[in-house]
CSV table of C-alpha atoms and ligand atoms in Angstrom, one decimal:
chain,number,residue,atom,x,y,z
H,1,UNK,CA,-13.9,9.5,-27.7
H,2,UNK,CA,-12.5,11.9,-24.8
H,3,UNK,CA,-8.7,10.5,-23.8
H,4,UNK,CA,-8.2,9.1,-20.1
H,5,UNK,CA,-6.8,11.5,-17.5
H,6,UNK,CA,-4.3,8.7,-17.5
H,7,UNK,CA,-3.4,8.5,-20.9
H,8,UNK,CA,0.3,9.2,-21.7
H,9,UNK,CA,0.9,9.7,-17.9
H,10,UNK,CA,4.3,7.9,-16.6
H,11,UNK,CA,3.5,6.2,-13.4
H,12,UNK,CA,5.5,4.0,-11.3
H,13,UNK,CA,3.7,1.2,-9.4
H,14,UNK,CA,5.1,-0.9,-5.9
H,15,UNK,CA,4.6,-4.6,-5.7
H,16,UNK,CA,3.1,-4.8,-9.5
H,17,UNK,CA,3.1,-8.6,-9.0
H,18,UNK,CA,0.0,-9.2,-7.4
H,19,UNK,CA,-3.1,-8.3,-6.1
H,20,UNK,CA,-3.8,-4.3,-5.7
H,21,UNK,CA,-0.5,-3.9,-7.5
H,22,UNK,CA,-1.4,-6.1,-10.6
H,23,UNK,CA,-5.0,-4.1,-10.4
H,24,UNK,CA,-3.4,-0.7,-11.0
H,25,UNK,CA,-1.3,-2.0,-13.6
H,26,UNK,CA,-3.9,-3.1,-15.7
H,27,UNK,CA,-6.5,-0.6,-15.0
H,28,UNK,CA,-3.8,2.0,-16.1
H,29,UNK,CA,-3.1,0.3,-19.2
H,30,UNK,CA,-6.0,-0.2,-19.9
H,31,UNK,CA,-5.8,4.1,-20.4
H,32,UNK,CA,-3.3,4.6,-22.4
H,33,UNK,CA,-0.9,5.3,-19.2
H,34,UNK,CA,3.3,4.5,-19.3
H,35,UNK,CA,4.1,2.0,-16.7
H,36,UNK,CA,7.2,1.6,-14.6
H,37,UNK,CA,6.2,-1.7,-13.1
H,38,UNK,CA,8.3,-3.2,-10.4
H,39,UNK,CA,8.1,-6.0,-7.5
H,40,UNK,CA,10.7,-8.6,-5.8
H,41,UNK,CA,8.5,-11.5,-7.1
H,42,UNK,CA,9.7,-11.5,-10.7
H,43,UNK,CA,7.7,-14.3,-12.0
H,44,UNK,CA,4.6,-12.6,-10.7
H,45,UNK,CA,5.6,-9.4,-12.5
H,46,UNK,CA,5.7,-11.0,-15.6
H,47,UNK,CA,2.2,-12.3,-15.4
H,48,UNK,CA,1.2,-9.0,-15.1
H,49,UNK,CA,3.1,-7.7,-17.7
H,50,UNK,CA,1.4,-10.7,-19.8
H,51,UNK,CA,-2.2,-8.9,-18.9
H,52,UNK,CA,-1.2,-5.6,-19.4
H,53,UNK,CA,0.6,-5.9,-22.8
H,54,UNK,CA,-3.0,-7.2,-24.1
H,55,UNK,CA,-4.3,-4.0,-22.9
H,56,UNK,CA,-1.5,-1.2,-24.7
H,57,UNK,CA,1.5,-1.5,-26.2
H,58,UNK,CA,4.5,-3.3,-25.0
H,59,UNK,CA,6.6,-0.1,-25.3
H,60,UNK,CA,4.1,1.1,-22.8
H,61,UNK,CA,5.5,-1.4,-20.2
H,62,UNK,CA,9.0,-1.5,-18.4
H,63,UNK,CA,9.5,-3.7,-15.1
H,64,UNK,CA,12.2,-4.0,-12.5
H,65,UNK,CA,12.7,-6.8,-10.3
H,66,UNK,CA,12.8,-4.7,-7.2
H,67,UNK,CA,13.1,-4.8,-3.3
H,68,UNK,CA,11.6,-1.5,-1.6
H,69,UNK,CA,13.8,-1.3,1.3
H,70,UNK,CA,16.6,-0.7,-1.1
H,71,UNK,CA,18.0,2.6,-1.0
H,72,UNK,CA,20.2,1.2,-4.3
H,73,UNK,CA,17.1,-0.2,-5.6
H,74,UNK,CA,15.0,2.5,-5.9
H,75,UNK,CA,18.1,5.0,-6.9
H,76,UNK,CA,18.1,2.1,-10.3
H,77,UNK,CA,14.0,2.6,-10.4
H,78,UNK,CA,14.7,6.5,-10.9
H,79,UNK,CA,17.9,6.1,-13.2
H,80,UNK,CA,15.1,3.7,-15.2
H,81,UNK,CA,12.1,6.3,-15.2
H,82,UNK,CA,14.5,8.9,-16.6
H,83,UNK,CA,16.1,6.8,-19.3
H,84,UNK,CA,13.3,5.2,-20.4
H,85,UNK,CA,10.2,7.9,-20.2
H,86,UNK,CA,12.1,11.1,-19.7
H,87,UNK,CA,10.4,11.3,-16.2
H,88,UNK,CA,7.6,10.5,-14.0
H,89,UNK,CA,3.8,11.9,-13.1
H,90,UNK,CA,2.5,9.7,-10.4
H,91,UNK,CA,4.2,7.0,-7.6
H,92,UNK,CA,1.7,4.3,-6.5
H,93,UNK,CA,3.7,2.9,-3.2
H,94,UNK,CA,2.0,-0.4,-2.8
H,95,UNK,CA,4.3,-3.2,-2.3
H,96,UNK,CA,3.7,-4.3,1.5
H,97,UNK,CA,3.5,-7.6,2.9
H,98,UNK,CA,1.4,-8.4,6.2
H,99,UNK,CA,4.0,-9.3,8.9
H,100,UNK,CA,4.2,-11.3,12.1
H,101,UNK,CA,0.8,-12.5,12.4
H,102,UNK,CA,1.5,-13.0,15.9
H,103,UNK,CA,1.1,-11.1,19.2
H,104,UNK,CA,3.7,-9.0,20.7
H,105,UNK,CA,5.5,-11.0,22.5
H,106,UNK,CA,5.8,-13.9,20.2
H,107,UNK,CA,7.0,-11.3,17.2
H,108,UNK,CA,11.0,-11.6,16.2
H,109,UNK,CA,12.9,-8.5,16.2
H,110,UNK,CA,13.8,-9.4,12.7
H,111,UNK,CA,10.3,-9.9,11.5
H,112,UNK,CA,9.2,-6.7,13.2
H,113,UNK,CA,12.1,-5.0,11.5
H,114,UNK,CA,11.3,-6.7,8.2
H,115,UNK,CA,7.9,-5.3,8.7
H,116,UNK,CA,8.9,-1.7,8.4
H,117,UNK,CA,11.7,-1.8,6.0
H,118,UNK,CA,8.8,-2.9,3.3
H,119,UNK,CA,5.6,-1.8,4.5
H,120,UNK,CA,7.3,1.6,5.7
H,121,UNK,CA,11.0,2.6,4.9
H,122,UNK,CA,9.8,1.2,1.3
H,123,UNK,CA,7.6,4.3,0.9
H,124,UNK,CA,9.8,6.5,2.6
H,125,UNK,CA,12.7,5.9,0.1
H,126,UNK,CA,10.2,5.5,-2.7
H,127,UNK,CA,9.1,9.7,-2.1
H,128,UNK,CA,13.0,10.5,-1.5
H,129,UNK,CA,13.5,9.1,-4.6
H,130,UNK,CA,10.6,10.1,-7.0
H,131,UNK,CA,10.2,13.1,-5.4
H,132,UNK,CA,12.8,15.6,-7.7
H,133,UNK,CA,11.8,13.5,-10.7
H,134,UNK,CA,8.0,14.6,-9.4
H,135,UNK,CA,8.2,18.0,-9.0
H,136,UNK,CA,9.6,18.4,-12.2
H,137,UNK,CA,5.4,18.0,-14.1
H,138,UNK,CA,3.1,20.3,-14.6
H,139,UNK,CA,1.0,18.1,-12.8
H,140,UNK,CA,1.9,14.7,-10.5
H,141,UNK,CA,1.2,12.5,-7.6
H,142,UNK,CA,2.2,10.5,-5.1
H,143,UNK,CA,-0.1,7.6,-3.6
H,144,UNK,CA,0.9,6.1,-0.6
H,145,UNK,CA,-0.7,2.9,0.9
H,146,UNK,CA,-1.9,2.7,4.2
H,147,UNK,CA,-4.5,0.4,6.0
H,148,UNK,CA,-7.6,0.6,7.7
H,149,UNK,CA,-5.1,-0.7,10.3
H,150,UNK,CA,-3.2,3.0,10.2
H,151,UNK,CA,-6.4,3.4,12.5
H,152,UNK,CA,-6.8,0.8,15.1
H,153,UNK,CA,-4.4,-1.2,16.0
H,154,UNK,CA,-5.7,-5.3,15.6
H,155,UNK,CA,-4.8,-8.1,17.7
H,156,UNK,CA,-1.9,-10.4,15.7
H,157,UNK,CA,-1.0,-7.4,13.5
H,158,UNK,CA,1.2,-5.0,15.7
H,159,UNK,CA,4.2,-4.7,13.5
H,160,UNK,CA,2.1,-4.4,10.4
H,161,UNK,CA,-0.5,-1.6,12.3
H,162,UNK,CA,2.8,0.1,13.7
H,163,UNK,CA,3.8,0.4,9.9
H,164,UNK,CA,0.5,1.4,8.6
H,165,UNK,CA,0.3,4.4,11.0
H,166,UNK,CA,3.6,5.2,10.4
H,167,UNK,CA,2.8,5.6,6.3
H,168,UNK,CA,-0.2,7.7,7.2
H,169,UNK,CA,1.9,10.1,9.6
H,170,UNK,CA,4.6,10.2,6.9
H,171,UNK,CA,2.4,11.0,4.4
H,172,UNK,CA,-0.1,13.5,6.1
H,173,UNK,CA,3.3,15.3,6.7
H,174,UNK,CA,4.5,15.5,3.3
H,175,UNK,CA,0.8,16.4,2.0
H,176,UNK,CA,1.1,19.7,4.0
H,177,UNK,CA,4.8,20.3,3.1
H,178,UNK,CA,4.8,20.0,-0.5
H,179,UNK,CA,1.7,22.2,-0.8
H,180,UNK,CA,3.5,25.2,0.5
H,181,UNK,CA,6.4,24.4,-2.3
H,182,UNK,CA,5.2,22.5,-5.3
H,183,UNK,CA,0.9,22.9,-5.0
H,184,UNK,CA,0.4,20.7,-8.4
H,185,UNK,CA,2.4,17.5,-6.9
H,186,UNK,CA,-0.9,15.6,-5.0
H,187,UNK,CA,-0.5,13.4,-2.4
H,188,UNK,CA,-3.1,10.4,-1.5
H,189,UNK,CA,-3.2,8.8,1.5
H,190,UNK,CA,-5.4,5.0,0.8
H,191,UNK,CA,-7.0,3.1,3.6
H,192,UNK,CA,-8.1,0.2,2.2
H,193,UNK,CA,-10.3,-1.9,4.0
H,194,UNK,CA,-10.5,-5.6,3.3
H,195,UNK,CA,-9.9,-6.3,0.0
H,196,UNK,CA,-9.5,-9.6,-1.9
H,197,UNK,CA,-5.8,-10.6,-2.5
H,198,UNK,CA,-3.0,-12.6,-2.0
H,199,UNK,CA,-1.7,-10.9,1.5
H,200,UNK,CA,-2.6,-12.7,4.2
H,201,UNK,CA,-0.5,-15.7,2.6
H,202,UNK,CA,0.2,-17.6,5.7
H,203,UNK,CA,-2.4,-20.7,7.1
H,204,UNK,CA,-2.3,-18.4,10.4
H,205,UNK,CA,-4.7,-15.8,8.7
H,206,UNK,CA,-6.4,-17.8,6.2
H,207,UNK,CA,-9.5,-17.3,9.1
H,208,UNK,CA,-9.3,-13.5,8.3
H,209,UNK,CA,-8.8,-13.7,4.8
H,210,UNK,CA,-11.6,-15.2,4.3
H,211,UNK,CA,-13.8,-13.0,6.2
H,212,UNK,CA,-12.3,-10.0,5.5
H,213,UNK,CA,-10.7,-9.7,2.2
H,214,UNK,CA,-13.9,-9.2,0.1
H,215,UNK,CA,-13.5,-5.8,-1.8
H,216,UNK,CA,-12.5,-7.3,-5.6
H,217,UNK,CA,-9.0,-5.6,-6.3
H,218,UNK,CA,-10.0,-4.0,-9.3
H,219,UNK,CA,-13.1,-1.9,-7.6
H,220,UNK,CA,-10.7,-0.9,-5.1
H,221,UNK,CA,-7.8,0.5,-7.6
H,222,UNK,CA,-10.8,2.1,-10.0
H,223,UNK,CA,-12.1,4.0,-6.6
H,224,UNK,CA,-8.4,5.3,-5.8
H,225,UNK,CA,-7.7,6.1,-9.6
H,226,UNK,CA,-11.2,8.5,-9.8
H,227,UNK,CA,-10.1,9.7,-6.5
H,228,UNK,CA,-7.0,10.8,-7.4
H,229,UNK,CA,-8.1,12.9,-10.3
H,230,UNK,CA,-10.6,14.8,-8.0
H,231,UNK,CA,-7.6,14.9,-6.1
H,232,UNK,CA,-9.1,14.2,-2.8
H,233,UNK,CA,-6.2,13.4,0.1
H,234,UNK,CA,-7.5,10.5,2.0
H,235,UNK,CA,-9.1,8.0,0.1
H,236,UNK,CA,-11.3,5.1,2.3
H,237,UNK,CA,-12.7,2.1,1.1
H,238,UNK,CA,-13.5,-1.3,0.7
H,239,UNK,CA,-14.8,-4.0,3.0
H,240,UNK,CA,-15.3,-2.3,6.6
H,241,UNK,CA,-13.4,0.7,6.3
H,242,UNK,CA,-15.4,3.7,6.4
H,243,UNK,CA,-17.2,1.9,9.4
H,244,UNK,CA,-13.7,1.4,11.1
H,245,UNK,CA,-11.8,5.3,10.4
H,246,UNK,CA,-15.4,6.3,11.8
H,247,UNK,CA,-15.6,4.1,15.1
H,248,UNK,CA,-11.5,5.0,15.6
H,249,UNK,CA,-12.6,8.7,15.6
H,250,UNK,CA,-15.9,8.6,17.6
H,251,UNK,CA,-15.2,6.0,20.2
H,252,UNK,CA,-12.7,6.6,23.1
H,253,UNK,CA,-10.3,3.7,23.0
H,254,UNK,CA,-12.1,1.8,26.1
H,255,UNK,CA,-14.8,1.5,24.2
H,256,UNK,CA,-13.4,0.6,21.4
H,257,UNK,CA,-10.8,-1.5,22.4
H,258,UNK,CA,-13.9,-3.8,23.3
H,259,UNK,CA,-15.5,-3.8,19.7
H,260,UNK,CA,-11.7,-4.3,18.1
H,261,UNK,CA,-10.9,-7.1,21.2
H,262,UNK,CA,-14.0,-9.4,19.1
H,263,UNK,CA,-11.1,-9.6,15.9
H,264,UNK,CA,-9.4,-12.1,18.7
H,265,UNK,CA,-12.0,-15.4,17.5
H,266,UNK,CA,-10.2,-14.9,13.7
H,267,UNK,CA,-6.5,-15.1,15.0
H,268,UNK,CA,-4.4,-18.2,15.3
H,269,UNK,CA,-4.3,-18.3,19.3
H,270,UNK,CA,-1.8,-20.6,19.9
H,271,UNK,CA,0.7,-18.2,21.4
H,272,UNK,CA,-2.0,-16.9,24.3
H,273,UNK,CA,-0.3,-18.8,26.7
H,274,UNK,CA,0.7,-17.3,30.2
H,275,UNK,CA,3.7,-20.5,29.8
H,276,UNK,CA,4.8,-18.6,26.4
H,277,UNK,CA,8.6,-17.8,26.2
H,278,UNK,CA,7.8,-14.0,25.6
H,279,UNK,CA,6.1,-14.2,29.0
H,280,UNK,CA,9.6,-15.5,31.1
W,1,LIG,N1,-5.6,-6.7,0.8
W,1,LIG,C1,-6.0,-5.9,1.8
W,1,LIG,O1,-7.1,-6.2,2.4
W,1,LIG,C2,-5.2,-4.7,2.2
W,1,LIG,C3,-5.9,-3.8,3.1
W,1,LIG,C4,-5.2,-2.7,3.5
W,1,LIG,C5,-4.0,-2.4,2.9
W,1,LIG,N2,-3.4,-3.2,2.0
W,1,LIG,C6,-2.1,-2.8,1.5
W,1,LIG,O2,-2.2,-2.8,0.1
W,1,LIG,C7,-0.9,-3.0,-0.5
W,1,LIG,C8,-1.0,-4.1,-1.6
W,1,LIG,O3,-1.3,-5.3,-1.0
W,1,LIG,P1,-2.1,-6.5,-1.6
W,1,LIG,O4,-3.3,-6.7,-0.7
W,1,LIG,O5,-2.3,-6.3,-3.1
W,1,LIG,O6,-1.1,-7.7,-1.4
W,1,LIG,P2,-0.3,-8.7,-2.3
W,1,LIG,O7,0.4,-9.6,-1.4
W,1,LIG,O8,-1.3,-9.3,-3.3
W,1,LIG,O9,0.7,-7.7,-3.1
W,1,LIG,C9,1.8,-7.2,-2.5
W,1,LIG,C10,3.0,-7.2,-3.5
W,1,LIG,O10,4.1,-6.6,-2.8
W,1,LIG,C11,5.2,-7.3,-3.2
W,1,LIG,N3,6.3,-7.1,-2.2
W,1,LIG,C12,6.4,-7.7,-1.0
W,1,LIG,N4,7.6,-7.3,-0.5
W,1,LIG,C13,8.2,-6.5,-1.4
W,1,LIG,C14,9.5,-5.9,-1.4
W,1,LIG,N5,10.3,-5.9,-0.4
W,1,LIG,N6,9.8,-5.1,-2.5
W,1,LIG,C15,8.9,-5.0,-3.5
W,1,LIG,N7,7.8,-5.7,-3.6
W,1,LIG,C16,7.4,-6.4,-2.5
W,1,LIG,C17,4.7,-8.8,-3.2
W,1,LIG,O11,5.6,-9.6,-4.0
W,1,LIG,C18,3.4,-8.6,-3.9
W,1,LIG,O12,3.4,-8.7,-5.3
W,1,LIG,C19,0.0,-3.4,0.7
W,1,LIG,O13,0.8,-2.2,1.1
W,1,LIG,C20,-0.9,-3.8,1.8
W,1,LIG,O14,-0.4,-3.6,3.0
W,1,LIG,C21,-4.0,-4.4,1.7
């Protein structure tokens, strides 16, 4: 039997708790990998690590209960890489959470701000960190998530499309700049489309969730896995998203401003209201 590409490789995964997270986790044990699994939700972590520890063996496994907008947190995550697997090949920033769910003007400043401490500062410190420990490997990567929503922005969603497009700009940045210095540390920019987990959590987009959020997790982690040892940059899939990256490059925004104006029947409209606060 030929070993996995993954097999002995130290990866550290984002929001291991759940969904896309728990998906990588197991897929990766599943080959042999060393896992530096980490999330805020520890309870949900250790679910995971109760699927994964059937899969290889527990010395395989270490967790962190973890928040990503901590600049102290993710120093601890690096301390915890080197002390307990000498390094680290490949960073999977997943951990995100959806956001307002609420038009513009009935979004808090906090919630907004919440929004891009996770879904973005999260992966900014988590290349700042992991980066030095990166460069280090003969071979490594870095796998940042973004959205099909890093393409169009969605009615209800401006704080978490303002943070999805902010990933991919971060991240089509760094993929230029650490190819002119250190050529054999990848980085992956993943849009995935809608894929079935736990992240629209609130009643407000239960709607979308259920039309959307089709993609089983684990098809969508096994895609981004293979595509990651063919190295290839931006990596699109699931439920609607190669149809969306192509409409958000073909169609001039009138047009498709109309097509994107239809997501408006799945959103919880009770804030469209000329007599809404925002509005005064
Ligand atoms: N599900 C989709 O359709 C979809 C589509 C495009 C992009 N994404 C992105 O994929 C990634 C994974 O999402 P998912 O769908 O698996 O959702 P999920 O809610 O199932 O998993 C997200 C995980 O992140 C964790 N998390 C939240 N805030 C955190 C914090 N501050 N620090 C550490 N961990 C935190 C949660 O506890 C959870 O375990 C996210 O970045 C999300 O934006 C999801």
């Amino acid at each position: 039997m030929t070993a996995s590409f993954y097999q002995d490789k130290i990866i550290a995964i984002t929001g291991a708790a759940s969904g896309m997270g728990r998906s990588y986790a197991t897929l990766l044990a599943q080959q042999g990998a060393k896992l530096l699994l980490s999330d805020v939700d520890e309870e949900g972590l250790n679910e995971t690590v109760a699927l994964a520890s059937v899969l290889t063996s527990p010395e395989n496994i270490v967790t962190m209960k973890m928040d990503v907008s901590s600049t102290e947190h993710w120093q601890a995550f690096k301390e915890l890489a080197l002390s307990r697997f000498g390094g680290c090949h490949m960073l999977i920033n997943n951990a995100g959470i959806e956001g307002a769910a609420k038009p513009v003007w009935a979004s808090s400043e906090a919630q907004i701000k919440q929004t891009m401490d996770i879904n973005f500062y999260g992966v900014v410190y988590g290349c700042r960190s992991f980066i030095p420990l990166l460069v280090k490997q003969d071979w490594a990567s870095i796998v940042n998530i973004s959205s099909i929503f890093g393409f169009i922005g969605t009615p209800n969603a401006s704080d978490y499309c303002a943070s999805k497009f902010a990933v991919r700009g971060y991240t089509e940045a760094l993929m230029v700049e650490l190819a002119h210095v250190y050529p054999q540390v990848q980085v992956h920019l993943v849009h995935p489309g809608g894929v079935d987990t736990d992240i629209a959590r609130s009643e407000r987009t239960a709607k979308f969730k259920h039309k959307f959020l089709t993609t089983p997790s684990d098809e969508m982690c096994q895609v981004v896995l293979d595509n990651v040892i063919i190295n290839n940059p931006r990596i699109i899939y699931g439920n609607h998203a190669k149809k969306t990256y192509w409409l958000s490059k073909l169609l001039p925004l009138k047009q498709l401003k109309k097509i994107i104006a239809k997501g408006l029947a799945l959103v919880d409209k009770n804030e469209y209201s000329r007599e809404h606060q925002g509005f005064k």
